[in-house]
XYZ file of N, CA and C in Angstrom:
681
model
N 8.666 199.061 -122.341
C 9.765 200.011 -122.553
C 9.298 201.460 -122.397
N 7.993 201.715 -122.581
C 7.530 203.083 -122.429
C 7.516 203.520 -120.971
N 7.766 202.589 -120.020
C 8.014 203.011 -118.642
C 9.158 204.021 -118.593
N 10.077 203.920 -119.554
C 11.216 204.827 -119.633
C 11.295 205.445 -121.022
N 10.144 205.892 -121.512
C 10.058 206.514 -122.830
C 10.987 207.707 -122.911
N 11.639 207.877 -124.081
C 12.537 208.998 -124.304
C 13.999 208.646 -124.102
N 14.281 207.583 -123.380
C 15.657 207.137 -123.210
C 16.065 206.275 -124.404
N 17.324 205.935 -124.477
C 17.737 205.000 -125.518
C 17.168 203.621 -125.210
N 17.109 202.782 -126.229
C 16.633 201.416 -126.014
C 17.476 200.701 -124.966
N 18.792 200.862 -125.055
C 19.674 200.189 -124.096
C 19.426 200.687 -122.683
N 19.262 202.012 -122.505
C 19.059 202.568 -121.174
C 17.725 202.134 -120.586
N 16.685 202.105 -121.409
C 15.377 201.663 -120.924
C 15.421 200.190 -120.533
N 16.061 199.384 -121.356
C 16.196 197.952 -121.059
C 16.946 197.743 -119.745
N 18.023 198.474 -119.542
C 18.803 198.345 -118.314
C 17.984 198.759 -117.092
N 17.193 199.831 -117.234
C 16.375 200.289 -116.111
C 15.311 199.258 -115.760
N 14.717 198.643 -116.764
C 13.710 197.612 -116.502
C 14.332 196.371 -115.883
N 15.586 196.083 -116.244
C 16.250 194.893 -115.705
C 16.371 194.968 -114.186
N 16.446 196.172 -113.639
C 16.543 196.329 -112.192
C 15.229 195.980 -111.500
N 14.134 195.986 -112.270
C 12.823 195.712 -111.698
C 12.336 194.299 -111.962
N 12.636 193.788 -113.138
C 11.925 192.607 -113.588
C 12.485 191.306 -113.023
N 13.651 191.306 -112.401
C 14.202 190.055 -111.929
C 14.535 189.154 -113.108
N 14.230 187.879 -112.995
C 14.632 186.942 -114.045
C 13.480 186.457 -114.908
N 12.236 186.665 -114.454
C 11.119 186.019 -115.138
C 10.124 186.976 -115.795
N 10.193 188.261 -115.515
C 9.239 189.209 -116.066
C 9.660 189.595 -117.472
N 8.726 189.543 -118.405
C 9.030 189.905 -119.780
C 8.988 191.405 -119.999
N 9.224 191.797 -121.235
C 9.241 193.218 -121.599
C 8.444 193.406 -122.880
N 7.565 194.405 -122.879
C 6.906 194.777 -124.122
C 7.713 195.892 -124.780
N 8.133 195.640 -126.001
C 8.928 196.594 -126.770
C 7.977 197.594 -127.413
N 8.180 198.874 -127.121
C 7.262 199.917 -127.552
C 8.025 201.014 -128.285
N 7.317 201.816 -129.080
C 7.969 202.980 -129.682
C 8.291 204.022 -128.618
N 9.163 204.956 -128.973
C 9.445 206.053 -128.058
C 10.802 206.003 -127.391
N 11.632 205.025 -127.772
C 13.009 204.968 -127.265
C 13.971 205.133 -128.424
N 15.036 205.867 -128.207
C 16.017 206.113 -129.254
C 16.768 204.827 -129.588
N 16.935 204.518 -130.867
C 17.591 203.258 -131.252
C 19.004 203.141 -130.692
N 19.357 201.913 -130.309
C 20.694 201.614 -129.808
C 21.329 200.546 -130.692
N 22.554 200.762 -131.073
C 23.267 199.784 -131.903
C 23.386 198.460 -131.157
N 23.059 197.377 -131.834
C 23.181 196.047 -131.247
C 22.056 195.667 -130.308
N 21.014 196.492 -130.217
C 19.943 196.208 -129.253
C 19.186 194.928 -129.605
N 18.900 194.730 -130.868
C 18.162 193.533 -131.263
C 18.923 192.273 -130.870
N 20.209 192.274 -131.103
C 21.029 191.107 -130.759
C 21.074 190.910 -129.235
N 21.119 192.021 -128.496
C 21.160 191.906 -127.043
C 19.863 191.299 -126.504
N 18.733 191.738 -127.035
C 17.449 191.197 -126.592
C 17.368 189.707 -126.926
N 17.767 189.335 -128.125
C 17.715 187.932 -128.533
C 18.597 187.065 -127.638
N 19.755 187.572 -127.272
C 20.688 186.793 -126.458
C 20.247 186.705 -124.997
N 19.384 187.625 -124.564
C 19.007 187.675 -123.156
C 18.083 186.530 -122.743
N 17.299 186.026 -123.687
C 16.314 185.010 -123.354
C 15.076 185.557 -122.681
N 14.989 186.877 -122.510
C 13.827 187.499 -121.879
C 12.643 187.448 -122.850
N 11.470 186.985 -122.408
C 10.310 186.990 -123.302
C 9.891 188.415 -123.628
N 9.611 188.683 -124.893
C 9.230 190.030 -125.313
C 7.962 189.973 -126.155
N 7.222 191.068 -126.119
C 6.098 191.318 -126.999
C 6.354 192.655 -127.669
N 5.692 192.893 -128.800
C 5.881 194.156 -129.519
C 4.568 194.911 -129.580
N 4.661 196.237 -129.494
C 3.468 197.066 -129.435
C 3.571 198.232 -130.405
N 2.472 198.459 -131.095
C 2.254 199.598 -131.974
C 3.454 199.830 -132.898
N 4.067 201.026 -132.869
C 5.084 201.370 -133.848
C 6.506 201.071 -133.434
N 6.696 200.056 -132.577
C 8.071 199.703 -132.218
C 8.851 199.245 -133.447
N 10.093 199.704 -133.536
C 11.018 199.238 -134.567
C 12.417 199.196 -133.958
N 13.193 198.216 -134.355
C 14.540 198.079 -133.807
C 15.422 199.264 -134.150
N 15.244 199.829 -135.329
C 16.184 200.836 -135.807
C 15.581 202.234 -135.948
N 14.367 202.445 -135.414
C 13.730 203.748 -135.501
C 13.053 204.089 -134.174
N 12.895 205.379 -133.913
C 12.197 205.847 -132.719
C 10.769 205.332 -132.721
N 10.132 205.362 -133.878
C 8.817 204.752 -134.097
C 8.618 204.563 -135.583
N 7.659 203.744 -135.950
C 7.339 203.545 -137.358
C 5.833 203.702 -137.553
N 5.441 204.063 -138.778
C 4.019 204.169 -139.088
C 3.381 202.792 -139.008
N 2.223 202.715 -138.385
C 1.533 201.448 -138.192
C 0.453 201.227 -139.255
N -0.253 202.293 -139.602
C -1.350 202.209 -140.556
C -1.075 203.091 -141.765
N -1.519 202.646 -142.910
C -1.446 203.446 -144.134
C -2.760 203.265 -144.881
N -3.550 204.355 -144.950
C -4.869 204.303 -145.599
C -5.755 203.211 -145.000
N -5.696 203.101 -143.676
C -6.551 202.148 -142.983
C -6.104 200.710 -143.041
N -4.936 200.460 -143.600
C -4.397 199.109 -143.703
C -3.062 199.023 -142.962
N -2.726 197.845 -142.425
C -1.424 197.701 -141.755
C -0.275 198.085 -142.680
N 0.671 198.847 -142.154
C 1.795 199.322 -142.956
C 2.927 198.304 -143.035
N 2.844 197.229 -142.253
C 3.870 196.194 -142.279
C 3.273 194.921 -141.709
N 3.963 193.820 -141.846
C 3.518 192.536 -141.319
C 4.312 192.181 -140.065
N 3.606 191.920 -138.979
C 4.235 191.463 -137.740
C 3.157 190.825 -136.868
N 2.780 189.588 -137.152
C 1.701 188.934 -136.414
C 1.964 188.901 -134.916
N 0.879 189.053 -134.145
C 0.974 188.988 -132.702
C 1.178 190.316 -132.014
N 1.341 191.380 -132.763
C 1.561 192.713 -132.195
C 0.226 193.313 -131.743
N 0.243 194.086 -130.654
C -0.913 194.899 -130.286
C -0.660 196.323 -130.774
N -1.728 196.982 -131.234
C -1.578 198.307 -131.849
C -2.742 199.203 -131.457
N -2.502 200.517 -131.519
C -3.605 201.464 -131.462
C -4.312 201.443 -132.812
N -5.635 201.530 -132.825
C -6.315 201.660 -134.116
C -6.026 203.025 -134.720
N -6.267 203.209 -136.018
C -6.176 204.560 -136.579
C -7.125 205.495 -135.823
N -6.836 206.799 -135.874
C -7.665 207.758 -135.144
C -9.094 207.802 -135.663
N -9.280 207.519 -136.947
C -10.622 207.483 -137.510
C -10.627 206.508 -138.683
N -11.798 206.319 -139.265
C -11.921 205.400 -140.384
C -13.086 204.459 -140.173
N -13.289 203.563 -141.097
C -14.376 202.598 -141.045
C -14.002 201.456 -140.107
N -14.741 201.337 -139.015
C -14.379 200.359 -137.995
C -14.444 198.934 -138.531
N -15.440 198.636 -139.372
C -15.534 197.291 -139.935
C -14.265 196.938 -140.710
N -13.808 197.862 -141.533
C -12.629 197.602 -142.354
C -11.379 197.489 -141.487
N -11.284 198.299 -140.443
C -10.099 198.284 -139.593
C -10.038 196.991 -138.781
N -11.170 196.550 -138.256
C -11.187 195.269 -137.539
C -10.821 194.125 -138.476
N -11.388 194.138 -139.683
C -11.064 193.090 -140.653
C -9.573 193.082 -140.970
N -8.997 194.277 -141.148
C -7.569 194.370 -141.454
C -6.721 193.879 -140.283
N -7.132 194.216 -139.063
C -6.366 193.777 -137.891
C -6.430 192.263 -137.727
N -7.570 191.678 -138.002
C -7.689 190.224 -137.906
C -6.838 189.532 -138.964
N -6.834 190.085 -140.166
C -6.012 189.497 -141.233
C -4.530 189.591 -140.902
N -4.131 190.677 -140.213
C -2.728 190.877 -139.833
C -2.362 190.153 -138.547
N -3.360 189.563 -137.852
C -3.166 188.958 -136.536
C -2.659 189.997 -135.543
N -3.317 191.158 -135.548
C -3.028 192.225 -134.601
C -4.171 192.365 -133.614
N -3.852 192.766 -132.394
C -4.858 193.123 -131.404
C -5.002 194.639 -131.373
N -6.236 195.111 -131.302
C -6.509 196.550 -131.249
C -6.669 196.979 -129.792
N -6.005 198.066 -129.424
C -6.074 198.558 -128.051
C -7.325 199.405 -127.841
N -7.994 199.199 -126.705
C -9.097 200.071 -126.329
C -8.536 201.463 -126.024
N -9.221 202.497 -126.542
C -8.669 203.844 -126.475
C -9.548 204.752 -125.602
N -9.407 206.064 -125.770
C -10.137 207.064 -124.984
C -10.917 207.958 -125.941
N -11.853 208.745 -125.440
C -12.695 209.562 -126.316
C -11.870 210.430 -127.264
N -12.336 210.489 -128.506
C -11.617 211.220 -129.551
C -10.818 210.309 -130.451
N -10.611 209.060 -130.012
C -9.918 208.057 -130.803
C -10.880 206.921 -131.107
N -10.600 206.189 -132.173
C -11.401 205.009 -132.479
C -11.270 203.995 -131.338
N -12.358 203.312 -131.034
C -12.477 202.425 -129.872
C -12.398 203.213 -128.569
N -12.825 204.483 -128.636
C -12.817 205.351 -127.466
C -14.178 205.545 -126.837
N -15.183 204.745 -127.245
C -16.515 204.793 -126.645
C -17.041 203.377 -126.478
N -18.015 203.248 -125.595
C -18.619 201.942 -125.388
C -19.286 201.404 -126.627
N -19.939 202.283 -127.399
C -20.616 201.832 -128.618
C -19.613 201.266 -129.618
N -18.464 201.895 -129.760
C -17.452 201.392 -130.680
C -16.843 200.092 -130.176
N -16.646 199.979 -128.868
C -16.134 198.731 -128.313
C -17.114 197.590 -128.547
N -18.401 197.870 -128.344
C -19.418 196.851 -128.575
C -19.413 196.406 -130.041
N -19.284 197.375 -130.947
C -19.258 197.037 -132.367
C -18.043 196.185 -132.705
N -16.883 196.564 -132.155
C -15.669 195.793 -132.414
C -15.805 194.364 -131.907
N -16.424 194.194 -130.747
C -16.624 192.849 -130.211
C -17.560 192.043 -131.096
N -18.613 192.672 -131.595
C -19.538 191.974 -132.490
C -18.847 191.525 -133.770
N -17.784 192.263 -134.157
C -17.022 191.913 -135.353
C -15.920 190.891 -135.063
N -15.765 190.516 -133.786
C -14.769 189.505 -133.424
C -13.362 190.027 -133.292
N -13.185 191.323 -133.019
C -11.847 191.906 -132.892
C -11.074 191.256 -131.744
N -9.777 191.120 -131.927
C -8.882 190.767 -130.835
C -8.507 192.075 -130.137
N -8.666 192.142 -128.803
C -8.536 193.408 -128.093
C -7.432 193.358 -127.037
N -6.682 194.459 -126.951
C -5.780 194.732 -125.837
C -6.485 195.766 -124.968
N -6.950 195.344 -123.806
C -7.769 196.213 -122.959
C -6.872 197.040 -122.049
N -6.963 198.358 -122.198
C -6.241 199.292 -121.339
C -7.234 199.838 -120.322
N -7.100 199.427 -119.056
C -8.099 199.809 -118.065
C -8.041 201.302 -117.741
N -6.886 201.930 -117.886
C -6.823 203.373 -117.638
C -7.538 204.149 -118.736
N -7.506 203.652 -119.970
C -8.280 204.267 -121.047
C -9.781 204.099 -120.779
N -10.169 202.942 -120.253
C -11.578 202.736 -119.920
C -12.035 203.703 -118.828
N -11.154 204.024 -117.900
C -11.493 204.987 -116.844
C -11.768 206.371 -117.444
N -11.013 206.759 -118.446
C -11.263 208.037 -119.113
C -12.626 207.992 -119.817
N -12.933 206.866 -120.451
C -14.246 206.716 -121.076
C -15.359 206.819 -120.039
N -15.199 206.137 -118.918
C -16.222 206.187 -117.869
C -16.383 207.601 -117.338
N -15.269 208.281 -117.114
C -15.327 209.632 -116.575
C -15.978 210.606 -117.548
N -15.833 210.326 -118.847
C -16.437 211.168 -119.880
C -17.891 210.797 -120.145
N -18.372 209.732 -119.549
C -19.754 209.327 -119.716
C -20.057 208.622 -121.024
N -19.040 208.015 -121.650
C -19.256 207.369 -122.951
C -19.111 205.852 -122.877
N -18.979 205.312 -121.662
C -18.879 203.857 -121.481
C -19.874 203.447 -120.412
N -21.019 202.947 -120.849
C -22.073 202.571 -119.924
C -21.851 201.210 -119.301
N -22.686 200.898 -118.314
C -22.535 199.650 -117.563
C -22.650 198.417 -118.454
N -23.621 198.415 -119.360
C -23.839 197.224 -120.184
C -22.670 196.979 -121.124
N -22.172 198.050 -121.737
C -21.036 197.888 -122.655
C -19.783 197.479 -121.895
N -19.570 198.047 -120.707
C -18.411 197.666 -119.908
C -18.501 196.208 -119.490
N -19.670 195.775 -119.036
C -19.832 194.377 -118.625
C -19.572 193.428 -119.790
N -20.054 193.794 -120.983
C -19.821 192.952 -122.161
C -18.335 192.862 -122.475
N -17.633 193.979 -122.345
C -16.196 193.983 -122.628
C -15.437 193.109 -121.633
N -15.744 193.255 -120.355
C -14.999 192.507 -119.341
C -15.219 191.008 -119.460
N -16.335 190.604 -120.065
C -16.648 189.190 -120.243
C -16.224 188.664 -121.617
N -15.662 189.529 -122.444
C -15.359 189.192 -123.841
C -14.192 188.215 -123.913
N -14.344 187.168 -124.707
C -13.286 186.160 -124.784
C -12.247 186.470 -125.857
N -12.367 187.623 -126.513
C -11.373 188.024 -127.506
C -10.289 188.936 -126.961
N -10.210 189.076 -125.633
C -9.141 189.867 -125.014
C -7.842 189.063 -125.054
N -6.747 189.687 -125.518
C -5.479 188.959 -125.624
C -4.393 189.519 -124.707
N -4.560 190.751 -124.205
C -3.642 191.283 -123.210
C -4.341 192.424 -122.488
N -3.851 192.761 -121.274
C -4.461 193.813 -120.461
C -3.366 194.773 -120.004
N -3.629 196.088 -120.149
C -2.670 197.124 -119.771
C -3.153 197.820 -118.503
N -2.245 198.087 -117.575
C -2.621 198.760 -116.331
C -1.744 199.969 -116.074
N -2.392 201.038 -115.646
C -1.765 202.241 -115.089
C -2.888 203.031 -114.445
N -2.651 204.287 -114.081
C -3.676 205.085 -113.423
C -3.669 206.489 -114.018
N -4.794 207.189 -113.875
C -4.889 208.591 -114.303
C -6.037 209.254 -113.557
N -6.236 210.541 -113.829
C -7.267 211.308 -113.127
C -8.617 211.283 -113.826
N -8.776 210.454 -114.850
C -10.027 210.380 -115.577
C -10.143 211.374 -116.703
N -9.137 212.228 -116.872
C -9.184 213.243 -117.920
C -8.110 213.046 -118.986
N -6.954 212.533 -118.607
C -5.842 212.379 -119.547
C -5.091 211.094 -119.232
N -4.392 210.566 -120.229
C -3.664 209.300 -120.092
C -2.305 209.577 -119.463
N -2.248 209.587 -118.142
C -1.070 210.069 -117.416
C -0.077 208.975 -117.028
N -0.430 207.728 -117.170
C 0.478 206.613 -116.886
C 1.061 206.685 -115.476
N 0.192 206.955 -114.508
C 0.612 206.965 -113.113
C 0.735 205.528 -112.592
N 1.326 205.386 -111.404
C 1.392 204.070 -110.762
C -0.009 203.605 -110.399
N -0.369 202.362 -110.723
C -1.663 201.846 -110.269
C -1.639 201.588 -108.771
N -2.785 201.785 -108.145
C -2.949 201.501 -106.719
C -4.095 200.510 -106.557
N -4.352 200.108 -105.329
C -5.461 199.190 -105.067
C -6.798 199.815 -105.436
N -6.860 201.158 -105.484
C -8.102 201.854 -105.802
C -8.217 202.180 -107.284
N -7.214 201.895 -108.089
C -7.260 202.222 -109.511
C -8.384 201.468 -110.203
N -8.997 202.100 -111.172
C -10.141 201.537 -111.867
C -9.783 200.197 -112.504
N -10.504 199.154 -112.131
C -10.426 197.815 -112.720
C -9.075 197.123 -112.539
N -8.213 197.619 -111.671
C -6.924 196.944 -111.520
C -7.107 195.546 -110.935
N -8.078 195.391 -110.018
C -8.339 194.060 -109.465
C -8.844 193.116 -110.555
N -9.753 193.623 -111.396
C -10.239 192.808 -112.516
C -9.078 192.419 -113.426
N -8.181 193.363 -113.702
C -7.064 193.091 -114.609
C -6.193 191.957 -114.084
N -5.817 192.033 -112.817
C -4.944 191.004 -112.240
C -5.659 189.657 -112.200
N -6.921 189.673 -111.770
C -7.675 188.425 -111.676
C -7.882 187.790 -113.050
N -8.246 188.608 -114.026
C -8.519 188.096 -115.360
C -7.263 187.531 -116.009
N -6.151 188.221 -115.847
C -4.908 187.711 -116.426
C -4.503 186.392 -115.781
N -4.767 186.263 -114.485
C -4.458 185.003 -113.810
C -5.371 183.879 -114.303
N -6.659 184.166 -114.393
C -7.623 183.132 -114.765
C -7.497 182.716 -116.226
N -7.232 183.683 -117.104
C -7.209 183.389 -118.540
C -5.798 183.214 -119.092
N -4.788 183.337 -118.213
C -3.394 183.199 -118.639
C -3.059 184.233 -119.727
N -3.398 185.477 -119.443
C -3.137 186.573 -120.368
C -1.961 187.409 -119.878
N -1.236 188.066 -120.789
C -0.174 188.981 -120.372
C -0.752 190.220 -119.682
N -0.192 190.588 -118.546
C -0.532 191.820 -117.854
C 0.577 192.830 -118.132
N 0.224 193.909 -118.823
C 1.216 194.894 -119.267
C 1.179 196.096 -118.337
N 2.253 196.319 -117.608
C 2.354 197.461 -116.690
C 3.053 198.586 -117.425
N 2.384 199.760 -117.526
C 2.911 200.820 -118.366
C 2.932 202.190 -117.682
N 3.311 202.224 -116.422
C 3.460 203.505 -115.727
C 4.780 204.164 -116.084
N 4.786 205.486 -116.171
C 6.046 206.207 -116.362
C 6.847 206.122 -115.062
N 8.073 205.651 -115.156
C 8.899 205.410 -113.972
C 10.128 206.310 -113.908
N 10.201 207.310 -114.768
C 11.396 208.140 -114.863
C 11.788 208.766 -113.517
N 10.791 209.210 -112.759
C 11.074 209.881 -111.483
C 10.516 209.120 -110.291
N 10.165 207.870 -110.504
C 9.630 207.048 -109.421
C 10.788 206.363 -108.696
N 10.877 206.484 -107.374
C 11.950 205.797 -106.646
C 11.874 204.293 -106.879
N 13.015 203.622 -107.029
C 13.005 202.182 -107.298
C 12.202 201.376 -106.288
N 12.231 201.760 -105.001
C 11.489 200.982 -104.011
C 9.984 201.100 -104.227
N 9.521 202.275 -104.665
C 8.092 202.441 -104.953
C 7.696 201.623 -106.172
N 8.557 201.604 -107.181
C 8.274 200.795 -108.373
C 8.234 199.311 -108.027
N 9.158 198.866 -107.194
C 9.197 197.457 -106.805
C 7.976 197.066 -105.980
N 7.500 197.974 -105.129
C 6.293 197.685 -104.350
C 5.089 197.524 -105.279
N 4.996 198.412 -106.273
C 3.895 198.314 -107.222
C 3.969 196.995 -107.986
N 5.149 196.641 -108.446
C 5.317 195.385 -109.171
C 4.932 194.200 -108.291
N 5.331 194.246 -107.024
C 4.991 193.165 -106.110
C 3.495 193.005 -105.940
N 2.769 194.143 -105.861
C 1.312 194.054 -105.730
C 0.688 193.458 -106.983
N 1.217 193.807 -108.142
C 0.642 193.307 -109.391
C 0.861 191.810 -109.563
N 2.020 191.318 -109.154
C 2.320 189.910 -109.417
C 1.833 188.993 -108.308
N 1.360 189.557 -107.201
C 1.039 188.724 -106.040
C -0.055 187.715 -106.335
N -0.973 188.051 -107.255
C -2.080 187.147 -107.559
C -1.901 186.406 -108.864
N -0.744 186.572 -109.499
C -0.535 185.953 -110.803
C 0.290 184.671 -110.688
N -0.062 183.655 -111.483
C 0.774 182.466 -111.525
C 2.058 182.720 -112.272
N 2.024 183.639 -113.234
C 3.217 184.086 -113.940
C 3.564 185.469 -113.441
N 4.074 186.325 -114.309
C 4.394 187.677 -113.878
C 4.090 188.661 -115.000
N 3.906 189.957 -114.657
C 3.494 190.928 -115.665
C 4.643 191.363 -116.544
N 4.287 192.076 -117.578
C 5.260 192.488 -118.586
C 5.396 194.005 -118.570
N 6.426 194.577 -117.914
C 6.552 196.025 -117.907
C 6.724 196.557 -119.329
N 6.149 197.711 -119.578
C 6.331 198.350 -120.882
C 7.449 199.359 -120.773
């Protein structure tokens, strides 16, 4: 849904419907204005959905963490970790809540190779964002050994794809040259993981968006989940 962040839930859902056809799911994310009856509409649609971070049916966003602990119960959700705190305690809390922690960029928790390695040693369930990893690589905080360990980690539960310039999380359209996009598509196909496409599409022509979607799904036995 963050492909159309800032719109109402209904408007974002309608815009994604033009892209997803009949089989592509939707990840429900914070950042869309609540729409009356949206929950019932999603339930009636039969479209597979996942929930991410501070998504709420009746709020623009909700707090995810409170004093380093989950602020609510919703097993199966992927979330950003708190910006700081004790990584051991946060991983333990995420495992108890059945949440996956998203790999982040420098300045945030899980924003360096050393922190990713530590989280893996603790058995964290991870949502790998390859564009965030590109920012880490560009900043020089994700070395080859830590990256290789992450890509081989069996605790990955979903993979997010978009593109950026290595400095900021810009949510551009992924291309064939985007960092780790080939790994993302291949890994999701081999491990039967959700591939989450999260480019901002507000000003992207529909034909360009459809071409990107076609490239992403071409190697998948299933199909990706636009955000």
